[in-house]
Each structure stands twice: as structure tokens, then as C-alpha cells.
């Protein structure tokens, strides 16, 4: 078994996540035409294999926009909202939650579309509402794409204001009978797959389940660098396939594509066992001998691919991520929608932002620096770096920064 120290694993994670300088990761584009910035955004999505979607826009941008903005300094929030367009190399489906995915993964998810004939939340909703589902497919075929909001209105068809209509549409999409053509104002537009997904991908042979899982595990490890078996399985929500995942991991290891690798603390304590690509063993060794600069701090989405695995985050960054959206205001420790501040290789603070579009202002409601022992910086420097990151973010969301209470 290979062994990797926490510092090296942390820097490898940042490099694979596209959050280190260009010499250690994919280059960031300078001021370039929107079409090329879109290509750069597609590159970020391919890095992980998914871009998780989220509706909350209180900070001035939704999570998927923030993930791209943190890696592409000239990318704007409104550009991210327009990424899913007809003809672009993306499709929307269940990846790590609802996600935009590289189009080449469409055949790989054939097994999930088949399993979702019985919806994981609602069971046989398509069987229970077969007439509604058939009518929905017919109307979309004959009349063209329909937005999610259309299911809330009234129509002579009689079922558009019926409570299950939206669920039936989502179930048809989950089963592969519908596809998401685009989003406008973050609202989904449903259409037939043959009018959304190019024939080369719809008609491509679907790999066997074991081969599909190996493709997804490779992609997960590409985005993480080093990861435990649990992290790899959770990346594309494969927890219900544990025996199949274990078999796929064993076959990847037997083929030499991945190697067993343990994580150890800086003083040599063994913390966890996991997996790594052979080439990343050398990359991690090189990264252990450099120190990332803190001069270009960025804000991260609370749902960034770097952050969602809380155990991994604590092990690598000594940082406890808290999302307090559903907590009553009086019980929140940090704020409604806190964005961590990444400076160099450390998560040094978290800031709670609120966009006031009517006044063109981005307000900082709170700023919580991490203790110097965690941030590796004095509190005054942490505060200054955090405000620098917020000002960059404000430019990307097209608002004027108002420091507010911090």
C-alpha cells in the first residue's frame, strides 16, 4: 500500500479540483469571448464529471455558478445559468444529485434510467398515473417542449393543475422518457430525448453495469485525487450498489488503474485507507514540496465538490462545513448561506452574503475567520483576504460590495 500525508492529499485534492495555480492544474482563461469561456466551464464540469444544481440564489448566484466562478476568474454568474442549451455538450440528470453532466456520460447512465422506471422516492408513480404520463408525452411530442411551470396552469386537458403532474414529469425524465432541453430562470423545460440528445449518444451501446460503474469511479477519482471507497461511491450516489462497487474497485486495482493508498497525519498517525491513481502518487509528492500562495483567495459554494464529503473535509482541511439553511435563525452559528473562503491551501473563513438586486449591492451579513491555528494566518490577514475574495465575487455577480457589519 502507498501512503500519503495529509498535506500532500490536501494539495492533490485542490489540484484535481482546479483550485491551484495554472502550473499545477488546468489553465484559467483570461478575458476571452463567451463561447471560449463556455468551453472552459465545460472543462471544469468534465474535471468532476458533474456540476450539482441548487436553487438558492441569496448570495447573488446559485451553487453551480459559484463552483465555476471560483475556478474561472472572468466567468460571470449569468453565463453559468445559460450553460444548458441545445447543442451544448451537456445533459441534465441524476449525478451527484440533479446535475449537469458531460454528454459522453449519457450512455453510462443507462442503468440508472432503467432502474428509475420505479422512482426512488415515489415508487411506481408512472404506473399509478399512466394516462397522465401518456397524455404528457403526446402533448410534448405534438405541441413541443413544456416548462415545469406549465404544469401549474389550467388547460382543457384537465390535469395541468393536478398535484402529481410535476412529479410525473420528473419521473418521466428520471426514466429517460423525457429530457431537460434547457433552463430559463432556472425553470426546467421538458422535451423528448430525440430532440435533445444527439443520436450518437442515444444510440451508443450502453455499457454493462460493471463497466459503467468503473467509468464513474474513474471519473470520481479524477476529481478527488485521493479518496476512500465511501467517497468514491457517494460521488455518483452508488450506495445501493455496494457489492457491485466493491467488485468494480477490485477490477480497477487488478488492472493497475488505481492503487491502494492510506492517509496519514503529518506526525505519521494512520487516519484512513483509500485509493489513488498511480500518476497522482508522483503529483502528490511534488505538491508536498511547494506552498500554494494565498494571494488569490476565492469563495466556494457550500456544495462545491471539494466540500460535500464532511468527513473527508475534516481530515484534509480541519474544517467543519455547516449548512444552516433549514435551521431557525436564532440557532444559526454562522448564517443562512455561508460561503467558505479558500486562501492558498486553507479554508480560512466563512462569509454570509445577501444580494440586493434592487439596489445593486452585495452585503456581507457576517464574516467568521477560522482560528489562526487552522487558517495558518493572523485574524487581520484572514479578514483582509476574505474581503478580497468577496470583492472578486461581487464583480462576477455584477453587484457593488457593501461591507456591512463585518
PDB file of C-alpha atoms in Angstrom, residues 28-41 72 74-76 79:
ATOM      1  CA  UNK A  28      -7.733  29.567 -16.288  1.00  0.00           C
ATOM      2  CA  UNK A  29      -8.776  31.626 -19.319  1.00  0.00           C
ATOM      3  CA  UNK A  30      -8.076  35.342 -19.485  1.00  0.00           C
ATOM      4  CA  UNK A  31     -10.577  37.800 -20.995  1.00  0.00           C
ATOM      5  CA  UNK A  32     -11.903  35.691 -23.871  1.00  0.00           C
ATOM      6  CA  UNK A  33     -15.148  35.514 -25.863  1.00  0.00           C
ATOM      7  CA  UNK A  34     -18.141  33.998 -24.117  1.00  0.00           C
ATOM      8  CA  UNK A  35     -18.017  30.911 -26.349  1.00  0.00           C
ATOM      9  CA  UNK A  36     -14.497  30.123 -25.144  1.00  0.00           C
ATOM     10  CA  UNK A  37     -15.470  30.777 -21.545  1.00  0.00           C
ATOM     11  CA  UNK A  38     -18.255  28.249 -22.037  1.00  0.00           C
ATOM     12  CA  UNK A  39     -15.649  25.760 -23.253  1.00  0.00           C
ATOM     13  CA  UNK A  40     -13.630  26.429 -20.090  1.00  0.00           C
ATOM     14  CA  UNK A  41     -16.749  25.842 -17.999  1.00  0.00           C
ATOM     15  CA  UNK A  72     -12.688  30.847 -13.739  1.00  0.00           C
ATOM     16  CA  UNK A  74     -13.556  36.029 -15.663  1.00  0.00           C
ATOM     17  CA  UNK A  75     -16.693  33.902 -15.591  1.00  0.00           C
ATOM     18  CA  UNK A  76     -19.967  35.630 -14.763  1.00  0.00           C
ATOM     19  CA  UNK A  79     -23.171  32.820 -18.096  1.00  0.00           C
TER      20      UNK A  79
END
